[in-house]
PDB file of C-alpha atoms in Angstrom:
ATOM      1  CA  UNK A1427    -222.584-125.626  27.770  1.00 45.00           C
ATOM      2  CA  UNK A1428    -220.724-122.314  27.557  1.00 51.00           C
ATOM      3  CA  UNK A1429    -219.036-122.938  30.901  1.00 62.00           C
ATOM      4  CA  UNK A1430    -218.050-126.435  29.811  1.00 49.00           C
ATOM      5  CA  UNK A1431    -216.530-125.034  26.629  1.00 49.00           C
ATOM      6  CA  UNK A1432    -214.457-122.484  28.569  1.00 56.00           C
ATOM      7  CA  UNK A1433    -213.246-125.119  31.019  1.00 56.00           C
ATOM      8  CA  UNK A1434    -212.256-127.491  28.213  1.00 52.00           C
ATOM      9  CA  UNK A1435    -210.360-124.823  26.284  1.00 55.00           C
ATOM     10  CA  UNK A1436    -208.550-123.607  29.398  1.00 62.00           C
ATOM     11  CA  UNK A1437    -207.541-127.135  30.391  1.00 62.00           C
ATOM     12  CA  UNK A1438    -206.337-127.982  26.876  1.00 53.00           C
ATOM     13  CA  UNK A1439    -204.070-124.935  26.897  1.00 60.00           C
ATOM     14  CA  UNK A1440    -202.258-126.155  30.006  1.00 61.00           C
ATOM     15  CA  UNK A1441    -200.524-128.907  28.041  1.00 62.00           C
ATOM     16  CA  UNK A1442    -200.433-131.209  31.052  1.00 61.00           C
ATOM     17  CA  UNK A1443    -202.850-133.813  29.723  1.00 65.00           C
ATOM     18  CA  UNK A1444    -201.947-137.189  28.305  1.00 72.00           C
ATOM     19  CA  UNK A1445    -202.910-137.885  24.718  1.00 72.00           C
ATOM     20  CA  UNK A1446    -205.942-139.889  25.819  1.00 76.00           C
ATOM     21  CA  UNK A1447    -207.026-137.258  28.319  1.00 80.00           C
ATOM     22  CA  UNK A1448    -206.666-134.617  25.641  1.00 77.00           C
ATOM     23  CA  UNK A1449    -208.773-136.614  23.204  1.00 81.00           C
ATOM     24  CA  UNK A1450    -211.467-137.137  25.820  1.00 85.00           C
ATOM     25  CA  UNK A1451    -211.533-133.425  26.592  1.00 82.00           C
ATOM     26  CA  UNK A1452    -211.741-132.596  22.888  1.00 86.00           C
ATOM     27  CA  UNK A1453    -214.726-134.926  22.731  1.00 88.00           C
ATOM     28  CA  UNK A1454    -216.342-133.112  25.653  1.00 86.00           C
ATOM     29  CA  UNK A1455    -215.583-129.774  24.003  1.00 87.00           C
ATOM     30  CA  UNK A1456    -217.266-130.950  20.814  1.00 90.00           C
ATOM     31  CA  UNK A1457    -220.368-131.892  22.797  1.00 91.00           C
ATOM     32  CA  UNK A1458    -220.431-128.484  24.508  1.00 88.00           C
ATOM     33  CA  UNK A1459    -220.197-126.750  21.131  1.00 90.00           C
ATOM     34  CA  UNK A1460    -222.918-128.938  19.699  1.00 92.00           C
ATOM     35  CA  UNK A1461    -225.250-128.033  22.547  1.00 90.00           C
ATOM     36  CA  UNK A1462    -224.670-124.396  21.595  1.00 90.00           C
ATOM     37  CA  UNK A1463    -225.544-125.325  17.986  1.00 92.00           C
ATOM     38  CA  UNK A1464    -222.008-124.476  16.888  1.00 93.00           C
ATOM     39  CA  UNK A1465    -222.027-127.581  14.743  1.00 95.00           C
ATOM     40  CA  UNK A1466    -219.140-126.828  12.394  1.00 95.00           C
ATOM     41  CA  UNK A1467    -216.899-126.056  15.369  1.00 94.00           C
ATOM     42  CA  UNK A1468    -218.112-129.221  17.094  1.00 94.00           C
ATOM     43  CA  UNK A1469    -217.193-131.327  14.054  1.00 96.00           C
ATOM     44  CA  UNK A1470    -213.708-129.792  14.141  1.00 94.00           C
ATOM     45  CA  UNK A1471    -213.178-130.813  17.775  1.00 91.00           C
ATOM     46  CA  UNK A1472    -214.602-134.303  17.245  1.00 94.00           C
ATOM     47  CA  UNK A1473    -212.232-134.720  14.307  1.00 94.00           C
ATOM     48  CA  UNK A1474    -209.266-133.669  16.440  1.00 91.00           C
ATOM     49  CA  UNK A1475    -210.228-136.243  19.072  1.00 89.00           C
ATOM     50  CA  UNK A1476    -210.576-138.953  16.410  1.00 92.00           C
ATOM     51  CA  UNK A1477    -207.282-138.108  14.707  1.00 91.00           C
ATOM     52  CA  UNK A1478    -205.313-138.426  17.937  1.00 85.00           C
ATOM     53  CA  UNK A1479    -206.106-142.174  17.813  1.00 88.00           C
ATOM     54  CA  UNK A1480    -205.494-142.432  21.542  1.00 85.00           C
ATOM     55  CA  UNK A1481    -208.973-143.336  22.743  1.00 88.00           C
ATOM     56  CA  UNK A1482    -210.123-146.865  23.482  1.00 91.00           C
ATOM     57  CA  UNK A1483    -212.111-148.536  20.664  1.00 93.00           C
ATOM     58  CA  UNK A1484    -215.297-147.650  22.555  1.00 92.00           C
ATOM     59  CA  UNK A1485    -214.151-144.039  22.965  1.00 92.00           C
ATOM     60  CA  UNK A1486    -213.181-143.811  19.311  1.00 93.00           C
ATOM     61  CA  UNK A1487    -216.592-145.193  18.334  1.00 95.00           C
ATOM     62  CA  UNK A1488    -218.274-142.627  20.563  1.00 93.00           C
ATOM     63  CA  UNK A1489    -216.318-139.809  18.919  1.00 94.00           C
ATOM     64  CA  UNK A1490    -217.286-141.061  15.472  1.00 96.00           C
ATOM     65  CA  UNK A1491    -220.909-141.365  16.536  1.00 96.00           C
ATOM     66  CA  UNK A1492    -220.947-137.819  17.915  1.00 95.00           C
ATOM     67  CA  UNK A1493    -219.398-136.446  14.742  1.00 97.00           C
ATOM     68  CA  UNK A1494    -221.806-138.490  12.639  1.00 97.00           C
ATOM     69  CA  UNK A1495    -224.819-137.247  14.584  1.00 96.00           C
ATOM     70  CA  UNK A1496    -223.641-133.656  14.200  1.00 97.00           C
ATOM     71  CA  UNK A1497    -223.083-134.102  10.465  1.00 97.00           C
ATOM     72  CA  UNK A1498    -226.546-135.684  10.306  1.00 96.00           C
ATOM     73  CA  UNK A1499    -228.018-132.572  11.887  1.00 95.00           C
ATOM     74  CA  UNK A1500    -226.171-130.477   9.309  1.00 96.00           C
ATOM     75  CA  UNK A1501    -227.726-132.455   6.469  1.00 96.00           C
ATOM     76  CA  UNK A1502    -224.482-134.157   5.473  1.00 97.00           C
ATOM     77  CA  UNK A1503    -226.090-137.586   5.337  1.00 97.00           C
ATOM     78  CA  UNK A1504    -223.428-139.547   3.383  1.00 97.00           C
ATOM     79  CA  UNK A1505    -220.750-138.376   5.826  1.00 97.00           C
ATOM     80  CA  UNK A1506    -223.006-139.252   8.759  1.00 98.00           C
ATOM     81  CA  UNK A1507    -223.510-142.783   7.404  1.00 98.00           C
ATOM     82  CA  UNK A1508    -219.747-143.139   7.039  1.00 98.00           C
ATOM     83  CA  UNK A1509    -219.111-142.209  10.669  1.00 97.00           C
ATOM     84  CA  UNK A1510    -221.940-144.386  11.976  1.00 98.00           C
ATOM     85  CA  UNK A1511    -220.593-147.298   9.933  1.00 98.00           C
ATOM     86  CA  UNK A1512    -217.035-146.941  11.267  1.00 97.00           C
ATOM     87  CA  UNK A1513    -218.400-146.649  14.820  1.00 97.00           C
ATOM     88  CA  UNK A1514    -220.400-149.849  14.298  1.00 97.00           C
ATOM     89  CA  UNK A1515    -217.334-151.608  12.893  1.00 97.00           C
ATOM     90  CA  UNK A1516    -215.492-150.738  16.115  1.00 96.00           C
ATOM     91  CA  UNK A1517    -218.407-151.632  18.410  1.00 94.00           C
ATOM     92  CA  UNK A1518    -220.889-153.899  16.584  1.00 93.00           C
ATOM     93  CA  UNK A1519    -223.416-153.629  19.429  1.00 92.00           C
ATOM     94  CA  UNK A1520    -223.502-149.802  19.351  1.00 93.00           C
ATOM     95  CA  UNK A1521    -227.301-149.511  19.388  1.00 93.00           C
ATOM     96  CA  UNK A1522    -227.410-145.731  18.929  1.00 93.00           C
ATOM     97  CA  UNK A1523    -225.300-145.842  15.783  1.00 95.00           C
ATOM     98  CA  UNK A1524    -227.287-148.801  14.479  1.00 95.00           C
ATOM     99  CA  UNK A1525    -230.594-147.036  15.099  1.00 96.00           C
ATOM    100  CA  UNK A1526    -229.449-143.763  13.545  1.00 96.00           C
ATOM    101  CA  UNK A1527    -228.052-145.472  10.463  1.00 98.00           C
ATOM    102  CA  UNK A1528    -231.254-147.507  10.190  1.00 97.00           C
ATOM    103  CA  UNK A1529    -233.284-144.298  10.333  1.00 97.00           C
ATOM    104  CA  UNK A1530    -231.384-142.924   7.352  1.00 97.00           C
ATOM    105  CA  UNK A1531    -231.747-146.128   5.363  1.00 98.00           C
ATOM    106  CA  UNK A1532    -235.462-146.255   6.154  1.00 98.00           C
ATOM    107  CA  UNK A1533    -236.070-142.707   4.951  1.00 96.00           C
ATOM    108  CA  UNK A1534    -234.091-143.482   1.816  1.00 96.00           C
ATOM    109  CA  UNK A1535    -236.348-146.464   1.159  1.00 97.00           C
ATOM    110  CA  UNK A1536    -233.568-149.008   1.760  1.00 98.00           C
ATOM    111  CA  UNK A1537    -235.782-151.176   3.943  1.00 98.00           C
ATOM    112  CA  UNK A1538    -233.661-154.328   3.981  1.00 98.00           C
ATOM    113  CA  UNK A1539    -230.623-152.417   5.269  1.00 98.00           C
ATOM    114  CA  UNK A1540    -232.745-150.540   7.791  1.00 98.00           C
ATOM    115  CA  UNK A1541    -234.351-153.715   9.124  1.00 98.00           C
ATOM    116  CA  UNK A1542    -230.928-155.342   9.463  1.00 97.00           C
ATOM    117  CA  UNK A1543    -229.723-152.453  11.617  1.00 97.00           C
ATOM    118  CA  UNK A1544    -232.888-152.261  13.725  1.00 96.00           C
ATOM    119  CA  UNK A1545    -232.705-155.986  14.468  1.00 95.00           C
ATOM    120  CA  UNK A1546    -229.002-155.668  15.326  1.00 94.00           C
ATOM    121  CA  UNK A1547    -229.837-152.863  17.754  1.00 94.00           C
ATOM    122  CA  UNK A1548    -232.501-155.021  19.375  1.00 94.00           C
ATOM    123  CA  UNK A1549    -230.014-157.868  19.702  1.00 91.00           C
ATOM    124  CA  UNK A1550    -227.743-155.679  21.812  1.00 87.00           C
ATOM    125  CA  UNK A1551    -228.377-156.281  25.483  1.00 70.00           C
ATOM    126  CA  UNK A1552    -229.134-153.462  27.893  1.00 68.00           C
ATOM    127  CA  UNK A1553    -225.610-153.811  29.261  1.00 65.00           C
ATOM    128  CA  UNK A1554    -224.259-153.066  25.799  1.00 72.00           C
ATOM    129  CA  UNK A1555    -226.181-149.849  25.497  1.00 64.00           C
ATOM    130  CA  UNK A1556    -229.621-150.685  24.126  1.00 70.00           C
ATOM    131  CA  UNK A1557    -231.717-149.688  27.107  1.00 82.00           C
ATOM    132  CA  UNK A1558    -234.458-148.308  24.865  1.00 88.00           C
ATOM    133  CA  UNK A1559    -235.575-150.912  22.329  1.00 93.00           C
ATOM    134  CA  UNK A1560    -238.714-148.901  21.568  1.00 95.00           C
ATOM    135  CA  UNK A1561    -236.896-146.897  18.896  1.00 95.00           C
ATOM    136  CA  UNK A1562    -236.003-149.928  16.825  1.00 96.00           C
ATOM    137  CA  UNK A1563    -239.507-151.350  17.223  1.00 96.00           C
ATOM    138  CA  UNK A1564    -240.974-148.046  16.097  1.00 97.00           C
ATOM    139  CA  UNK A1565    -238.677-147.985  13.068  1.00 97.00           C
ATOM    140  CA  UNK A1566    -239.760-151.510  12.163  1.00 98.00           C
ATOM    141  CA  UNK A1567    -243.365-150.415  12.526  1.00 97.00           C
ATOM    142  CA  UNK A1568    -242.754-147.531  10.146  1.00 97.00           C
ATOM    143  CA  UNK A1569    -241.284-149.912   7.574  1.00 98.00           C
ATOM    144  CA  UNK A1570    -244.261-152.265   7.936  1.00 97.00           C
ATOM    145  CA  UNK A1571    -246.630-149.346   7.374  1.00 96.00           C
ATOM    146  CA  UNK A1572    -244.654-148.256   4.317  1.00 97.00           C
ATOM    147  CA  UNK A1573    -245.151-151.786   2.970  1.00 96.00           C
ATOM    148  CA  UNK A1574    -248.866-151.543   3.842  1.00 95.00           C
ATOM    149  CA  UNK A1575    -248.596-154.401   6.330  1.00 96.00           C
ATOM    150  CA  UNK A1576    -250.772-152.843   8.998  1.00 94.00           C
ATOM    151  CA  UNK A1577    -251.112-155.925  11.234  1.00 93.00           C
ATOM    152  CA  UNK A1578    -247.313-156.250  11.454  1.00 96.00           C
ATOM    153  CA  UNK A1579    -246.924-152.506  12.018  1.00 96.00           C
ATOM    154  CA  UNK A1580    -249.387-152.697  14.911  1.00 94.00           C
ATOM    155  CA  UNK A1581    -247.393-155.535  16.478  1.00 95.00           C
ATOM    156  CA  UNK A1582    -244.145-153.540  16.258  1.00 96.00           C
ATOM    157  CA  UNK A1583    -245.749-150.399  17.711  1.00 96.00           C
ATOM    158  CA  UNK A1584    -247.253-152.481  20.510  1.00 95.00           C
ATOM    159  CA  UNK A1585    -243.778-153.773  21.366  1.00 95.00           C
ATOM    160  CA  UNK A1586    -242.487-150.182  21.386  1.00 95.00           C
ATOM    161  CA  UNK A1587    -245.247-149.073  23.758  1.00 95.00           C
ATOM    162  CA  UNK A1588    -244.694-152.121  25.965  1.00 94.00           C
ATOM    163  CA  UNK A1589    -240.989-151.267  26.224  1.00 93.00           C
ATOM    164  CA  UNK A1590    -241.789-147.641  27.050  1.00 93.00           C
ATOM    165  CA  UNK A1591    -245.439-146.832  27.844  1.00 94.00           C
ATOM    166  CA  UNK A1592    -244.670-143.104  27.564  1.00 94.00           C
ATOM    167  CA  UNK A1593    -243.517-143.337  23.946  1.00 95.00           C
ATOM    168  CA  UNK A1594    -246.144-141.091  22.366  1.00 95.00           C
ATOM    169  CA  UNK A1595    -245.183-141.601  18.718  1.00 95.00           C
ATOM    170  CA  UNK A1596    -245.757-145.334  18.952  1.00 95.00           C
ATOM    171  CA  UNK A1597    -248.905-144.901  21.064  1.00 94.00           C
ATOM    172  CA  UNK A1598    -250.446-142.622  18.439  1.00 94.00           C
ATOM    173  CA  UNK A1599    -249.652-144.964  15.560  1.00 94.00           C
ATOM    174  CA  UNK A1600    -250.891-147.960  17.539  1.00 92.00           C
ATOM    175  CA  UNK A1601    -254.186-146.225  18.274  1.00 92.00           C
ATOM    176  CA  UNK A1602    -254.592-145.105  14.664  1.00 92.00           C
ATOM    177  CA  UNK A1603    -253.941-148.596  13.327  1.00 90.00           C
ATOM    178  CA  UNK A1604    -256.232-150.128  15.915  1.00 81.00           C
ATOM    179  CA  UNK A1605    -259.071-147.984  14.603  1.00 78.00           C
ATOM    180  CA  UNK A1606    -258.154-148.716  10.997  1.00 68.00           C
ATOM    181  CA  UNK A1607    -258.179-152.442  11.666  1.00 65.00           C
ATOM    182  CA  UNK A1608    -261.331-152.290  13.794  1.00 65.00           C
ATOM    183  CA  UNK A1609    -259.625-153.738  16.851  1.00 60.00           C
ATOM    184  CA  UNK A1610    -261.616-153.340  20.047  1.00 52.00           C
ATOM    185  CA  UNK A1611    -259.979-151.313  22.809  1.00 54.00           C
ATOM    186  CA  UNK A1612    -260.252-154.153  25.333  1.00 55.00           C
ATOM    187  CA  UNK A1613    -258.556-156.550  22.926  1.00 62.00           C
ATOM    188  CA  UNK A1614    -255.687-154.121  22.443  1.00 59.00           C
ATOM    189  CA  UNK A1615    -255.415-153.538  26.194  1.00 61.00           C
ATOM    190  CA  UNK A1616    -255.164-157.282  26.798  1.00 62.00           C
ATOM    191  CA  UNK A1617    -252.473-157.633  24.142  1.00 61.00           C
ATOM    192  CA  UNK A1618    -250.478-154.752  25.631  1.00 60.00           C
ATOM    193  CA  UNK A1619    -250.820-156.285  29.079  1.00 66.00           C
ATOM    194  CA  UNK A1620    -249.107-159.438  27.859  1.00 65.00           C
ATOM    195  CA  UNK A1621    -246.352-157.369  26.273  1.00 62.00           C
ATOM    196  CA  UNK A1622    -245.878-155.284  29.441  1.00 61.00           C
ATOM    197  CA  UNK A1623    -245.256-158.512  31.330  1.00 63.00           C
ATOM    198  CA  UNK A1624    -242.757-159.615  28.711  1.00 62.00           C
ATOM    199  CA  UNK A1625    -240.770-156.384  29.000  1.00 59.00           C
ATOM    200  CA  UNK A1626    -240.977-156.252  32.781  1.00 59.00           C
ATOM    201  CA  UNK A1627    -243.187-153.167  32.809  1.00 54.00           C
ATOM    202  CA  UNK A1628    -245.682-153.177  35.644  1.00 48.00           C
ATOM    203  CA  UNK A1629    -248.336-151.058  33.969  1.00 44.00           C
ATOM    204  CA  UNK A1630    -248.902-147.755  32.241  1.00 43.00           C
ATOM    205  CA  UNK A1631    -249.682-146.221  35.604  1.00 41.00           C
ATOM    206  CA  UNK A1632    -246.159-146.645  36.929  1.00 41.00           C
ATOM    207  CA  UNK A1633    -244.867-143.831  39.073  1.00 40.00           C
ATOM    208  CA  UNK A1634    -243.168-140.847  37.531  1.00 37.00           C
ATOM    209  CA  UNK A1635    -239.889-141.970  39.046  1.00 34.00           C
ATOM    210  CA  UNK A1636    -240.200-145.434  37.515  1.00 38.00           C
ATOM    211  CA  UNK A1637    -240.988-143.949  34.132  1.00 36.00           C
ATOM    212  CA  UNK A1638    -237.988-141.661  34.379  1.00 35.00           C
ATOM    213  CA  UNK A1639    -235.736-144.565  35.219  1.00 34.00           C
ATOM    214  CA  UNK A1640    -236.879-146.430  32.113  1.00 35.00           C
ATOM    215  CA  UNK A1641    -235.884-143.454  30.012  1.00 35.00           C
ATOM    216  CA  UNK A1642    -237.371-140.293  28.719  1.00 29.00           C
ATOM    217  CA  UNK A1643    -239.423-139.482  25.689  1.00 29.00           C
ATOM    218  CA  UNK A1644    -238.673-140.178  22.059  1.00 30.00           C
ATOM    219  CA  UNK A1645    -236.506-137.064  21.751  1.00 28.00           C
ATOM    220  CA  UNK A1646    -233.756-138.321  24.078  1.00 29.00           C
ATOM    221  CA  UNK A1647    -230.512-139.584  22.639  1.00 35.00           C
ATOM    222  CA  UNK A1648    -228.429-141.080  25.406  1.00 31.00           C
ATOM    223  CA  UNK A1649    -224.728-141.353  24.719  1.00 33.00           C
ATOM    224  CA  UNK A1650    -221.949-142.865  26.780  1.00 32.00           C
ATOM    225  CA  UNK A1651    -219.233-141.004  28.585  1.00 32.00           C
ATOM    226  CA  UNK A1652    -218.835-138.834  31.622  1.00 29.00           C
ATOM    227  CA  UNK A1653    -221.826-136.619  32.443  1.00 28.00           C
ATOM    228  CA  UNK A1654    -222.475-135.069  29.099  1.00 33.00           C
ATOM    229  CA  UNK A1655    -225.482-134.108  27.031  1.00 31.00           C
ATOM    230  CA  UNK A1656    -226.297-135.191  23.524  1.00 34.00           C
ATOM    231  CA  UNK A1657    -228.515-133.917  20.747  1.00 30.00           C
ATOM    232  CA  UNK A1658    -230.432-136.199  18.478  1.00 33.00           C
ATOM    233  CA  UNK A1659    -230.371-136.009  14.737  1.00 34.00           C
ATOM    234  CA  UNK A1660    -233.837-137.581  14.758  1.00 36.00           C
ATOM    235  CA  UNK A1661    -235.241-134.927  14.437  1.00 32.00           C
ATOM    236  CA  UNK A1662    -234.954-132.629  17.471  1.00 28.00           C
ATOM    237  CA  UNK A1663    -232.452-132.295  20.289  1.00 28.00           C
ATOM    238  CA  UNK A1664    -232.549-134.308  23.442  1.00 29.00           C
ATOM    239  CA  UNK A1665    -230.304-134.330  26.477  1.00 28.00           C
ATOM    240  CA  UNK A1666    -228.866-137.352  28.157  1.00 32.00           C
ATOM    241  CA  UNK A1667    -227.756-138.284  31.632  1.00 27.00           C
ATOM    242  CA  UNK A1668    -224.304-139.749  32.097  1.00 29.00           C
ATOM    243  CA  UNK A1669    -223.157-143.161  31.053  1.00 29.00           C
ATOM    244  CA  UNK A1670    -226.069-144.077  28.847  1.00 32.00           C
ATOM    245  CA  UNK A1671    -226.702-144.315  25.149  1.00 40.00           C
ATOM    246  CA  UNK A1672    -229.774-144.293  22.954  1.00 47.00           C
ATOM    247  CA  UNK A1673    -230.734-143.936  19.319  1.00 58.00           C
ATOM    248  CA  UNK A1674    -233.942-142.190  18.387  1.00 65.00           C
ATOM    249  CA  UNK A1675    -236.248-142.493  15.452  1.00 55.00           C
ATOM    250  CA  UNK A1676    -236.713-140.066  12.615  1.00 61.00           C
TER     251      UNK A1676
END
């Protein structure tokens, strides 16, 4: 991250970049600073990129999302909601922004708003950025538990595990609810088998490579753009490969 920061600053000083190239590099610089936990400085660079107004709508939404996620990490929740909301207005199928905003609403007890955002994230196709639906399913499970609807919570967690069999948070809640509801292990295994087929997952014994291709653990926040890493505001950092985007669950 330190090397990326130096490269970005050196390139920006040359003055040979177009406005859009400069904005993109400012965005990359903000990410590098964020990885170094220099969050205030990162917000400054994200703001510069946003204020240039030279990025595509998708690029502008990404900048707003990155600034919002950083503000979220800093505890500036109202400002984070504002940036997520503007990003969603620009790209309504921005699953990461939808998931992160839903997480905030859920923790605030605004369940209707949270459910709306989780369902919108699930409606986004994989091509539009929602390659990890497990986070929205988990969030819906959390809301169901908060409403003491354990059967519904179990169904949502089962969908999360079916989408990503390595998603430990959902697996733990599913197991705990299974015991609470007295559901036999074989019955749960059969139900998960049907869900695995629905999500195109061969089994929980898939190879390590196949699991990696489906996406990492619940701490990864994948964000679009050229080979850059992201941190999650939900609640610990995660790093992303290039050209992918994901919203985690608080």
